[in-house]
Tab-separated table of C-alpha atoms in Angstrom:
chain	number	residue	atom	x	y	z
A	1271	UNK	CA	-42.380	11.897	-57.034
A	1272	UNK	CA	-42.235	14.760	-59.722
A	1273	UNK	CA	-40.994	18.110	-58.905
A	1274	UNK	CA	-44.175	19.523	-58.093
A	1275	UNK	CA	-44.609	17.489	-55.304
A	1276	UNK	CA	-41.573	18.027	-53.803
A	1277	UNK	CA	-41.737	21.810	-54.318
A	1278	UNK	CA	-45.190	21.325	-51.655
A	1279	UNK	CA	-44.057	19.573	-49.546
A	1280	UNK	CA	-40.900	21.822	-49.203
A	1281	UNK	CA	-43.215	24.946	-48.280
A	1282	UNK	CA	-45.506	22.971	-45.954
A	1283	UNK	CA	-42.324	22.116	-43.988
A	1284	UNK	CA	-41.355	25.723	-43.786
A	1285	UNK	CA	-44.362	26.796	-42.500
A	1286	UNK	CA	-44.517	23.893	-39.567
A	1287	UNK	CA	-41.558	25.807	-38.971
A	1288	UNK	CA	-42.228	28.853	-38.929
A	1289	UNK	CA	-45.592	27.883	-36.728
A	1290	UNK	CA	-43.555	26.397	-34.232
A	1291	UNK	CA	-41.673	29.499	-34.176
A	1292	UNK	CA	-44.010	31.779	-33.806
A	1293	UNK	CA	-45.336	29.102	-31.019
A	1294	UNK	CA	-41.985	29.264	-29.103
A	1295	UNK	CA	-41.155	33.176	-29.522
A	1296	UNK	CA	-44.420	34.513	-29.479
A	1297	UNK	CA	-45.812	37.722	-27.405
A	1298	UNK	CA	-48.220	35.083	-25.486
A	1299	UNK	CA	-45.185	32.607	-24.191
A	1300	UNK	CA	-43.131	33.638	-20.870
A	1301	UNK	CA	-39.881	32.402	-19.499
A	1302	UNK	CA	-38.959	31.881	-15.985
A	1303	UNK	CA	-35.092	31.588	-15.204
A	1304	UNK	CA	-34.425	29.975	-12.381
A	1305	UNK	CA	-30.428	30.602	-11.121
A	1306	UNK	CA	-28.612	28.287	-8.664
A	1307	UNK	CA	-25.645	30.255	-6.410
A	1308	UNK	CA	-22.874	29.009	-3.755
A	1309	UNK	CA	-20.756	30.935	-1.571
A	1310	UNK	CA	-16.935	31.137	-2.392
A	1311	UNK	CA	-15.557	28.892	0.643
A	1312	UNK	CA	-12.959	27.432	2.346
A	1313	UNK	CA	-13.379	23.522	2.488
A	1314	UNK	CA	-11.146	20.289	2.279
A	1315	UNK	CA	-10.690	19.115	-1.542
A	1316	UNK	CA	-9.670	15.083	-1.605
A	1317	UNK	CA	-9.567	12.497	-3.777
A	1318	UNK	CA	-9.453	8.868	-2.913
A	1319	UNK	CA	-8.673	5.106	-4.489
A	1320	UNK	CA	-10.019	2.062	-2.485
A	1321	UNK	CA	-8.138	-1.226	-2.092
A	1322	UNK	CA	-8.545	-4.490	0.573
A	1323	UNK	CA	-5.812	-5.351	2.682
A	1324	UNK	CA	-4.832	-7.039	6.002
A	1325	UNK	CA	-3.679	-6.348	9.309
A	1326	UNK	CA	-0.121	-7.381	10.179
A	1327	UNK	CA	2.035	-6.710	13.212
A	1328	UNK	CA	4.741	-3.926	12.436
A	1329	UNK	CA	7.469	-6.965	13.584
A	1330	UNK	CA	6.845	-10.522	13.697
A	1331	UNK	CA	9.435	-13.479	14.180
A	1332	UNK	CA	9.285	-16.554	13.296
A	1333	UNK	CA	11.294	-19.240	16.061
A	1334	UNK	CA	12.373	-22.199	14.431
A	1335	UNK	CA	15.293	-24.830	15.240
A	1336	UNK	CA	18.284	-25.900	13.697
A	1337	UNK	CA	18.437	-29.244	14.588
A	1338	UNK	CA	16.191	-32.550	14.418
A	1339	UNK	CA	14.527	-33.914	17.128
A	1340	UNK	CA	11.579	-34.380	19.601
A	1341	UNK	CA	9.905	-31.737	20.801
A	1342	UNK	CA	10.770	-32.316	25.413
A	1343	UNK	CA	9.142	-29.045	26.808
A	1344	UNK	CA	6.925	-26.020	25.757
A	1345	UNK	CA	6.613	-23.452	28.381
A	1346	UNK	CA	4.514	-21.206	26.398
A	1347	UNK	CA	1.011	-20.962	24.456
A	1348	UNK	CA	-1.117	-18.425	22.373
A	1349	UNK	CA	-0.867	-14.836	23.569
A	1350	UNK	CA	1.887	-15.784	25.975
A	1351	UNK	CA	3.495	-12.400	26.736
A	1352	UNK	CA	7.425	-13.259	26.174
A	1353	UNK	CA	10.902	-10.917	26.566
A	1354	UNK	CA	13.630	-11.319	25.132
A	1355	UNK	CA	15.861	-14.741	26.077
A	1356	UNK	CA	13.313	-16.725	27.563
A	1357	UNK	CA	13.009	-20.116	27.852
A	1358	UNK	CA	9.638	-21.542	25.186
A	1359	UNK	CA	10.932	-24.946	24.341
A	1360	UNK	CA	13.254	-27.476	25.168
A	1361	UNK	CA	14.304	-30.187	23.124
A	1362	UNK	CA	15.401	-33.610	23.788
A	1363	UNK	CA	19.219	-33.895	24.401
A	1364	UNK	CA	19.997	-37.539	24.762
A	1365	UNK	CA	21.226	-37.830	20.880
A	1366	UNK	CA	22.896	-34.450	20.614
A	1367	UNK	CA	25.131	-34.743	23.968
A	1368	UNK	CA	26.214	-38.413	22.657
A	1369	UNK	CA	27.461	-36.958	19.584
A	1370	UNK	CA	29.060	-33.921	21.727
A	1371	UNK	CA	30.595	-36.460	24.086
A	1372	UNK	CA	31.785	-38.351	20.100
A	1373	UNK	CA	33.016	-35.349	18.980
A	1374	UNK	CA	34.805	-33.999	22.108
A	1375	UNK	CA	36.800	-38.172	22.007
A	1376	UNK	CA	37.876	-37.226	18.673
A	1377	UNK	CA	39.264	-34.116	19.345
A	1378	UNK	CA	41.141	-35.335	21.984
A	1379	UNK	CA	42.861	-37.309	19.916
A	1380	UNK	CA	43.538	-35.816	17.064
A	1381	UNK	CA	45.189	-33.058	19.888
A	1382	UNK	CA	47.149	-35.793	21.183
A	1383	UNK	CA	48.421	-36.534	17.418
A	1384	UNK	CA	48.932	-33.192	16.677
A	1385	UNK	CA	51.204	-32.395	19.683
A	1386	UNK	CA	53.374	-35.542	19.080
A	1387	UNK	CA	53.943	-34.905	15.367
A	1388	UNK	CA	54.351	-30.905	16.155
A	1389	UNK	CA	57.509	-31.751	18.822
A	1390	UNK	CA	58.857	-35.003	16.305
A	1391	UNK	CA	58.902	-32.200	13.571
A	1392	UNK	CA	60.973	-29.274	15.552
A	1393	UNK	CA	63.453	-32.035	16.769
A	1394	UNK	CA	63.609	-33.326	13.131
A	1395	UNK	CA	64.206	-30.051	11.910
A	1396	UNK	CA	67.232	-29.005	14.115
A	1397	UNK	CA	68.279	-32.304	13.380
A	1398	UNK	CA	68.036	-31.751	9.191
A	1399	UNK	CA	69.751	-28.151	9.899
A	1400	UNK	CA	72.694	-29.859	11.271
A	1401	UNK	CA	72.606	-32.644	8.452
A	1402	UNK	CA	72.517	-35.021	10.931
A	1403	UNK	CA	69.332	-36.680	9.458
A	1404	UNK	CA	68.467	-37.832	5.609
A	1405	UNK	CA	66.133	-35.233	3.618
A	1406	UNK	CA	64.016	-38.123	3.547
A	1407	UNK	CA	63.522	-38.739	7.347
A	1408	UNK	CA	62.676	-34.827	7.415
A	1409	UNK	CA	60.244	-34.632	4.591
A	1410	UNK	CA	58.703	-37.747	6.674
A	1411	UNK	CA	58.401	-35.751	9.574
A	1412	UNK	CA	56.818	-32.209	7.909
A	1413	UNK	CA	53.921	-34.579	6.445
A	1414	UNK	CA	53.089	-35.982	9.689
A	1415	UNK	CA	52.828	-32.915	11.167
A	1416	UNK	CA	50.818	-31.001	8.495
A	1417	UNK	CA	48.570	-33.890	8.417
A	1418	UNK	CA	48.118	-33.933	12.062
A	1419	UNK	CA	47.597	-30.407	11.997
A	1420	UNK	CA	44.749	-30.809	9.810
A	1421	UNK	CA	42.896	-33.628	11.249
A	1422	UNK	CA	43.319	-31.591	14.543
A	1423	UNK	CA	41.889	-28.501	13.158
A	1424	UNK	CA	39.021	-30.424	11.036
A	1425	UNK	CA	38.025	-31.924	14.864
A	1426	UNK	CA	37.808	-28.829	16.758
A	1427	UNK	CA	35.221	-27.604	13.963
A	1428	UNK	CA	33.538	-30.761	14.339
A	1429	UNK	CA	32.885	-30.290	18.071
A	1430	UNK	CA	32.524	-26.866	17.949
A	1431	UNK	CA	29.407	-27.425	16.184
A	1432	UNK	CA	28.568	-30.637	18.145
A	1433	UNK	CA	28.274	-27.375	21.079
A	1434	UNK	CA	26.193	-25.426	19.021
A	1435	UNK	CA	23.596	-27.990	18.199
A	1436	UNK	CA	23.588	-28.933	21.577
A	1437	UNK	CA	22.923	-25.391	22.409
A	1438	UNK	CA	19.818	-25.386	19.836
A	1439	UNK	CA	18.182	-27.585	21.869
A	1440	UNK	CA	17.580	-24.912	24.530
A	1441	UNK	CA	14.934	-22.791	21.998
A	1442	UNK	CA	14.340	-19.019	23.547
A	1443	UNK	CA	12.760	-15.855	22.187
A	1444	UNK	CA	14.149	-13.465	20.345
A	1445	UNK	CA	12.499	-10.565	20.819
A	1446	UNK	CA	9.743	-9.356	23.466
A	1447	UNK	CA	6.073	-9.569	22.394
A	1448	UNK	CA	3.016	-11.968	22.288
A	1449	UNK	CA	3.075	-15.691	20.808
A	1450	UNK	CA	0.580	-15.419	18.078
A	1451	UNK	CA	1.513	-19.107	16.918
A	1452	UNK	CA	2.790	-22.274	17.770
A	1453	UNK	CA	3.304	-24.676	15.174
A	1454	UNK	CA	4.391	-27.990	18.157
A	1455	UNK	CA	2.849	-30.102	21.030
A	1456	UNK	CA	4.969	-31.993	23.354
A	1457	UNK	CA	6.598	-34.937	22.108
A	1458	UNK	CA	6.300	-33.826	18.675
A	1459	UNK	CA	9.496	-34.822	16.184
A	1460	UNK	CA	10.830	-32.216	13.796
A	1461	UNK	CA	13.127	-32.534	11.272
A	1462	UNK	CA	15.641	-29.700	10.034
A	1463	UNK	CA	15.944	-30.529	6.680
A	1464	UNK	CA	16.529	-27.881	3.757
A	1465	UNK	CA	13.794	-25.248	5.610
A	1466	UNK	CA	14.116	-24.841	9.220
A	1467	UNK	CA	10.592	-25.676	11.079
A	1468	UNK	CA	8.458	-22.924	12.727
A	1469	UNK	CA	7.679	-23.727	16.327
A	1470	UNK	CA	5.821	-20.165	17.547
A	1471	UNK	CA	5.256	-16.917	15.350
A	1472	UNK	CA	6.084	-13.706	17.529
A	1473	UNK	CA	4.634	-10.618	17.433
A	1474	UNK	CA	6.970	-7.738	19.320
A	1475	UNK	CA	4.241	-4.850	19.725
A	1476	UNK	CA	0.650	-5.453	19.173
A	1477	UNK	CA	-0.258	-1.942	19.932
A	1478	UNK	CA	1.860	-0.988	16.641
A	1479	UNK	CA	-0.260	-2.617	13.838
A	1480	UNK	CA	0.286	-1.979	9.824
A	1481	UNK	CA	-1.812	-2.743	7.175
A	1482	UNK	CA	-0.571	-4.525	4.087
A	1483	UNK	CA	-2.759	-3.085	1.128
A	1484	UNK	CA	-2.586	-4.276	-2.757
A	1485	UNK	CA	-3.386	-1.758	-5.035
A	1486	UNK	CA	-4.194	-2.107	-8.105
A	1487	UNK	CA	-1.655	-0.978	-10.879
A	1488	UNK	CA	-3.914	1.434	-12.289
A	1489	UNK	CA	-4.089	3.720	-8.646
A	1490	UNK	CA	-0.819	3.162	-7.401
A	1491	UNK	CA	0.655	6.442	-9.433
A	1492	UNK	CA	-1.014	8.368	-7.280
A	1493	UNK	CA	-0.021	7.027	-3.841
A	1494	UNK	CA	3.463	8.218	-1.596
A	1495	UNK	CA	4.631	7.720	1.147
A	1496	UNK	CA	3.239	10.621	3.990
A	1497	UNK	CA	-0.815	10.419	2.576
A	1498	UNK	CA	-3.809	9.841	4.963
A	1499	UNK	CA	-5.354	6.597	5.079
A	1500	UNK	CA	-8.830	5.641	6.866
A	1501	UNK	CA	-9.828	2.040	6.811
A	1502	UNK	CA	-12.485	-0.512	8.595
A	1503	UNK	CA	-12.820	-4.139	9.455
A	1504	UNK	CA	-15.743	-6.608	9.385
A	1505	UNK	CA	-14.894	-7.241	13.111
A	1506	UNK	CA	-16.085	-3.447	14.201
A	1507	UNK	CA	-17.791	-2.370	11.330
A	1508	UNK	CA	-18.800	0.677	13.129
A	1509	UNK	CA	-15.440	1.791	13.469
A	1510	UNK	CA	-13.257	3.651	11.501
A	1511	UNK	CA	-9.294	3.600	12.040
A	1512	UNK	CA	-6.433	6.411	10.882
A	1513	UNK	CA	-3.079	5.414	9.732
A	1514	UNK	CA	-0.451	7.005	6.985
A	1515	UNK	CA	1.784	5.713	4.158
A	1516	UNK	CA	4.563	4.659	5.726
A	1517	UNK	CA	5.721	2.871	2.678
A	1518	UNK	CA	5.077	1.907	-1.067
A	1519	UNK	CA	6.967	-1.385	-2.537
A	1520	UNK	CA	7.849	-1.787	-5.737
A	1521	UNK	CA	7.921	-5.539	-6.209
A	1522	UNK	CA	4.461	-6.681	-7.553
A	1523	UNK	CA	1.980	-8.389	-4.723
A	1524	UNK	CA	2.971	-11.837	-4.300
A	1525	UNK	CA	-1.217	-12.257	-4.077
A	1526	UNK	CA	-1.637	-10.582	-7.702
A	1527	UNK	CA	-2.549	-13.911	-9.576
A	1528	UNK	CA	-5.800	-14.553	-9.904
A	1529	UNK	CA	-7.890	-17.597	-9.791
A	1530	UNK	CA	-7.832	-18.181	-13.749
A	1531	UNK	CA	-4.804	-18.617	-14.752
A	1532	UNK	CA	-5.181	-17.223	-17.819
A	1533	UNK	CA	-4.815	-13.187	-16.595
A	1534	UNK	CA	-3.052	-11.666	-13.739
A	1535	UNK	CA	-4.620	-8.561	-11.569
A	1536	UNK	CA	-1.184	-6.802	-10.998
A	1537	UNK	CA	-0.917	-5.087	-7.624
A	1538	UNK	CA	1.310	-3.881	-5.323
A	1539	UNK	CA	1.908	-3.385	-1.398
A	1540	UNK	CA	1.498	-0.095	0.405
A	1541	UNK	CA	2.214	-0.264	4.063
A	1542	UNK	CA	-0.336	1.814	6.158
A	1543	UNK	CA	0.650	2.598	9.914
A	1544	UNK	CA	-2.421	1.227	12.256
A	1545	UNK	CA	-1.837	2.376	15.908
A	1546	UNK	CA	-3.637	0.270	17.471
A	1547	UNK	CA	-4.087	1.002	21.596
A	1548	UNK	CA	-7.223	-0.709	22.339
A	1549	UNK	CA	-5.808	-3.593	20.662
A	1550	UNK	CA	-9.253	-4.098	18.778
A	1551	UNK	CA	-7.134	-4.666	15.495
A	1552	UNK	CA	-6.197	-8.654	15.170
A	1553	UNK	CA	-3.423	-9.961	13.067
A	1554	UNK	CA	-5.038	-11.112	9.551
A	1555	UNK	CA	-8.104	-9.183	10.137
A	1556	UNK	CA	-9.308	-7.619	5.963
A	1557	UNK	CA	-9.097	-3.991	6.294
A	1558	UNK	CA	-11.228	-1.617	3.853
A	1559	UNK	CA	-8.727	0.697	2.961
A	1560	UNK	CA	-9.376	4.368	1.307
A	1561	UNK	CA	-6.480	6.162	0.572
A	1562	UNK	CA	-6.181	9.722	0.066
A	1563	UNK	CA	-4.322	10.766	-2.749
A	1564	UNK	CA	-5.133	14.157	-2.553
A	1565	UNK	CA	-6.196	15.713	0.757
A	1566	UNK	CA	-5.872	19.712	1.130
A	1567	UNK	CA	-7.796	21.308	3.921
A	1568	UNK	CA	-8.841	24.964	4.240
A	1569	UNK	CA	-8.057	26.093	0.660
A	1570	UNK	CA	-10.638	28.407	-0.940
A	1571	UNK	CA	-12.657	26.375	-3.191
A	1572	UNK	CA	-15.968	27.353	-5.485
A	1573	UNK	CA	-18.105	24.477	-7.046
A	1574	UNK	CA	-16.207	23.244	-10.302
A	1575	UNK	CA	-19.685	23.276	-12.034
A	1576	UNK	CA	-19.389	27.476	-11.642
A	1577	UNK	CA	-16.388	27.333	-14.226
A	1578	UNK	CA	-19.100	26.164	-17.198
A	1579	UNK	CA	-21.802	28.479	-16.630
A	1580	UNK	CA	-22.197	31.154	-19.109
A	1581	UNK	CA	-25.261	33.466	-19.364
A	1582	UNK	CA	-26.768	32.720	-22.638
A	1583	UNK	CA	-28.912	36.364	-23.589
A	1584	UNK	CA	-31.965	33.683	-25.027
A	1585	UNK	CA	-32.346	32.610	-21.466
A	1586	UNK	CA	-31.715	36.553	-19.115
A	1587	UNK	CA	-33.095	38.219	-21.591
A	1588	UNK	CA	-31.423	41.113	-24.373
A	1589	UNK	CA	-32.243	44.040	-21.737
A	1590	UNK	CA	-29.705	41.956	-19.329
A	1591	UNK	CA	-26.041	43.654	-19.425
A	1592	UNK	CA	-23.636	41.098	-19.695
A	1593	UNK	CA	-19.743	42.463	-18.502
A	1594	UNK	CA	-17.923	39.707	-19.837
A	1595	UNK	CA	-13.929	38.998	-19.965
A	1596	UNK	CA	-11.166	37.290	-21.718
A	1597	UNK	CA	-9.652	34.272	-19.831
A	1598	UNK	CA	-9.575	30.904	-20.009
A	1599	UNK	CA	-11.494	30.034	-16.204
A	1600	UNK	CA	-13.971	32.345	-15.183
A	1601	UNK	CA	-17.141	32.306	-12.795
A	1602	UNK	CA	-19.995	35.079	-13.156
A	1603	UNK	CA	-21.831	37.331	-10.437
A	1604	UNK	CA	-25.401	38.159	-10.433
A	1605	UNK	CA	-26.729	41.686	-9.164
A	1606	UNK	CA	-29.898	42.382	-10.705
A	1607	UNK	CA	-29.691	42.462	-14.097
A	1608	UNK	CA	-26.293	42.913	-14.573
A	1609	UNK	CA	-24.255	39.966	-15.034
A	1610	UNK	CA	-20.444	39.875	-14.299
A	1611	UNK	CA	-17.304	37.924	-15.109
A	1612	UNK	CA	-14.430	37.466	-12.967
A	1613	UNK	CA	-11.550	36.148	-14.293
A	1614	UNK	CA	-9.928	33.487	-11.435
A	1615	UNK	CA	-6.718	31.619	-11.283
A	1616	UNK	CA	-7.641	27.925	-10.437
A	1617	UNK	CA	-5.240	25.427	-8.637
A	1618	UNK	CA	-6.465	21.817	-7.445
A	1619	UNK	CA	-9.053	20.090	-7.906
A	1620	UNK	CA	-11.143	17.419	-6.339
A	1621	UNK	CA	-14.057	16.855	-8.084
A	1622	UNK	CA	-16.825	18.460	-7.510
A	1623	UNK	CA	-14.999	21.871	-5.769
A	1624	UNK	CA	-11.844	23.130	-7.637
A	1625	UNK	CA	-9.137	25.469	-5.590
A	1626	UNK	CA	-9.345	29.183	-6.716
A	1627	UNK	CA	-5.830	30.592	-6.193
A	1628	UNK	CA	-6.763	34.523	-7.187
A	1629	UNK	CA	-9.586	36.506	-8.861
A	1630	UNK	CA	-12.370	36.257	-6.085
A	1631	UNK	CA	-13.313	37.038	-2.479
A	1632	UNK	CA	-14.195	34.874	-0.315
A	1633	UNK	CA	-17.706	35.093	0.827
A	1634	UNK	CA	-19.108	36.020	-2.495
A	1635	UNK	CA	-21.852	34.053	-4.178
A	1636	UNK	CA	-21.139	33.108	-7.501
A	1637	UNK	CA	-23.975	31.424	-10.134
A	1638	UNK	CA	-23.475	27.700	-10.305
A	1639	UNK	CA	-26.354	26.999	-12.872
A	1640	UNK	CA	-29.068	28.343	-14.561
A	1641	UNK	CA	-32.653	26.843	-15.650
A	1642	UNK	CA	-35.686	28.305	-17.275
A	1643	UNK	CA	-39.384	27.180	-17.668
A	1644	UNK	CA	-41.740	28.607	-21.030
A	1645	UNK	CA	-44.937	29.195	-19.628
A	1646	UNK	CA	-47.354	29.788	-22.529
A	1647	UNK	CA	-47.274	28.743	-26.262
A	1648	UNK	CA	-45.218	25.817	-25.100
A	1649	UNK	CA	-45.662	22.053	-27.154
A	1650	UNK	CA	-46.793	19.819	-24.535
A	1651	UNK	CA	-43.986	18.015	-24.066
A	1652	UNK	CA	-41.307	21.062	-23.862
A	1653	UNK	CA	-39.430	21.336	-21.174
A	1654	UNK	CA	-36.392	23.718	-20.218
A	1655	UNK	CA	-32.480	23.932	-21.466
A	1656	UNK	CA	-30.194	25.179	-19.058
A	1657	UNK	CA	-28.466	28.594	-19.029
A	1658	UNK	CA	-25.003	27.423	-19.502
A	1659	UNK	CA	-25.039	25.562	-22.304
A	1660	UNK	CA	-26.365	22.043	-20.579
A	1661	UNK	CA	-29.402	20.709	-21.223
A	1662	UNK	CA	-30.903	17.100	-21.206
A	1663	UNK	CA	-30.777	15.097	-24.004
A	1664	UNK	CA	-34.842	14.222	-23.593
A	1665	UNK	CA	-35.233	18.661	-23.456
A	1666	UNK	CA	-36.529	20.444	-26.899
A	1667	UNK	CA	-33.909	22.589	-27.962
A	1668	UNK	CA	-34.318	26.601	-28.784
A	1669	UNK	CA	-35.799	28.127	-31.995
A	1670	UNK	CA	-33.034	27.869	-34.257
A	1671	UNK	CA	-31.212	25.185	-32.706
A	1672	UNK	CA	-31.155	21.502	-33.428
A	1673	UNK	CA	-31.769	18.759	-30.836
């Protein structure tokens, strides 16, 4: 293409231009400026995270045994109300009062031992003062007794704890509150080997519930210990229960791994308090938990879209007075043509409302947004930018301006 061509087709860009123009900012073409307003309120600003948890008494014993052997008597089953002390299980005693009645033989006579060495020892050792017997005969004598001694001793200890297990056998609860589980029929054998065997899982107060939440490592910044939590089950889905932070533990959530074992999901466990009177809350139920991490009632509040609007003179016109100010938030008044700025202090915010600490009354309406609509001399297809600034991506642009 020589340079005459490009020279033409230069100008006949220009003037598609300068049509358009003309077509845009003609005499014939009329705008319509459309102005959205709130109220300067007071109102609740929040913010909330979501996790899953589940419901847990706030104490829960587990009753085991210390000793092997078969299951005699159960006097309790699930959602047996319990105290403190009472008889649940009995095991068999035949094998543990043989080796008491073993244990208590042997003690006797080690005693026995032990008292005859003691006195042969105190007579041998006035005898040795007076050098009446040989060192040797007196050396004899202190062995005897020191060994004694220590059989004796090592055979108390052995039927001490020949009591003990015989006392084990006699299985009570340690707390008052509801058997949630039992692990044992009659007549069942259990063996205390390295882990001591659950028999029944107790919970003391079911009316005092908690909920064991994992959340995720991302949220848990923002959580403490004092914040508002709401939550839900599947059970009563139209139900929705209070509780609070009660507290946040550091250790990472022993349920964190996931499935592939390739990448972890590391959470953590906040405790939630679940008061739970009606006692519709069962242990292991999933709770829905929201938490609030931010949750400040009655504080004066304007929309946070308010703090972008700026009237643009294209849009209200060059006739419209415009009393603007220096600061770095500000939202703008509207009374006829005259628009304001008032410079505001700004504290919290939760989104879509943001806290206003100082610079405006409550009660007065502040613009939030502003739209217009060409009427006239408009390409079909046109359609309106906002006054602030904001317009759609699919919206024409302003003479002058780009897309």
């Amino acid at each position: 293409m020589n340079k005459k061509k490009i020279i033409l087709v230069v100008v006949a860009a220009l003037a598609v231009v300068a049509i358009g123009y003309q077509m845009l900012a003609g005499g014939d073409s009329k705008q319509k400026v459309t102005f959205a307003t709130a109220k300067v309120e007071r109102t609740t600003l929040s913010e909330s995270i979501t996790a899953t948890g589940t419901i847990e008494p706030v104490t829960e014993v587990e009753v085991g045994t210390q000793v092997s052997g078969i299951i005699d008597k159960i006097y309790v089953d699930y959602n047996s109300v319990v105290t403190k002390g009472q008889l649940i299980a009995e095991m068999d005693r035949v094998t543990l009062q043989s080796e008491l009645a073993s244990q208590r033989a042997s003690y006797d006579g080690a005693k026995a031992e032990y008292e005859y060495q003691k006195k042969l020892y105190e007579r041998n050792e006035k005898l040795h003062a007076k050098q009446l017997i040989a060192d040797t005969d007196y050396e004899q004598s202190l062995y005897n007794y020191q060994k004694a001694k220590s059989a004796f001793d090592s055979s108390r200890a052995a039927l001490a704890k020949a009591e003990r297990n015989l006392s084990y056998a006699t299985i009570t609860s340690p707390i008052d509150g509801v058997v949630i589980s039992r692990a044992v029929e009659e007549g069942q054998t259990v063996a205390s080997g390295f882990e001591t065997p659950t028999l029944f899982t107790i919970a003391a107060d079911l009316t005092q519930m908690q909920v064991v939440a994992d959340v995720d490592e991302a949220d848990i910044g923002g959580v403490e210990e004092g914040q508002r939590a709401v939550f839900t089950v599947d059970a009563y889905p139209n139900d929705q229960f209070e509780g609070v932070v009660t507290q946040v533990r550091l250790g990472e959530s022993s349920s964190s791994t996931t499935a592939s074992s390739s990448s972890t999901v590391v959470t953590y466990e906040v405790i939630i308090s679940a008061p739970n009177p009606s006692l519709k809350l069962k242990p292991r139920l999933t709770a829905n938990v929201t938490l609030y991490t931010l949750d400040r009632p009655n504080v004066l509040a304007i929309p946070t879209r308010a703090l972008r609007f700026t009237p643009n003179p294209f849009f209200v016109g060059e006739k419209a007075v415009i009393n603007d100010v220096e600061a770095p938030h500000k939202v703008w008044t509207r009374q006829g043509n005259t628009y304001t700025a008032h410079a505001v202090e700004t504290g919290i915010s939760g989104g879509n409302y943001t806290e206003v600490l100082s610079g405006i009354n409550e009660g007065t309406e502040i613009i939030t947004e502003a739209s217009f609509t060409v009427m006239g001399g408009m390409p079909n297809g046109a359609a309106p930018e906002a006054a602030g600034g904001e317009r759609s991506p699919f919206m024409p642009g302003p003479p002058g301006k780009k897309k």
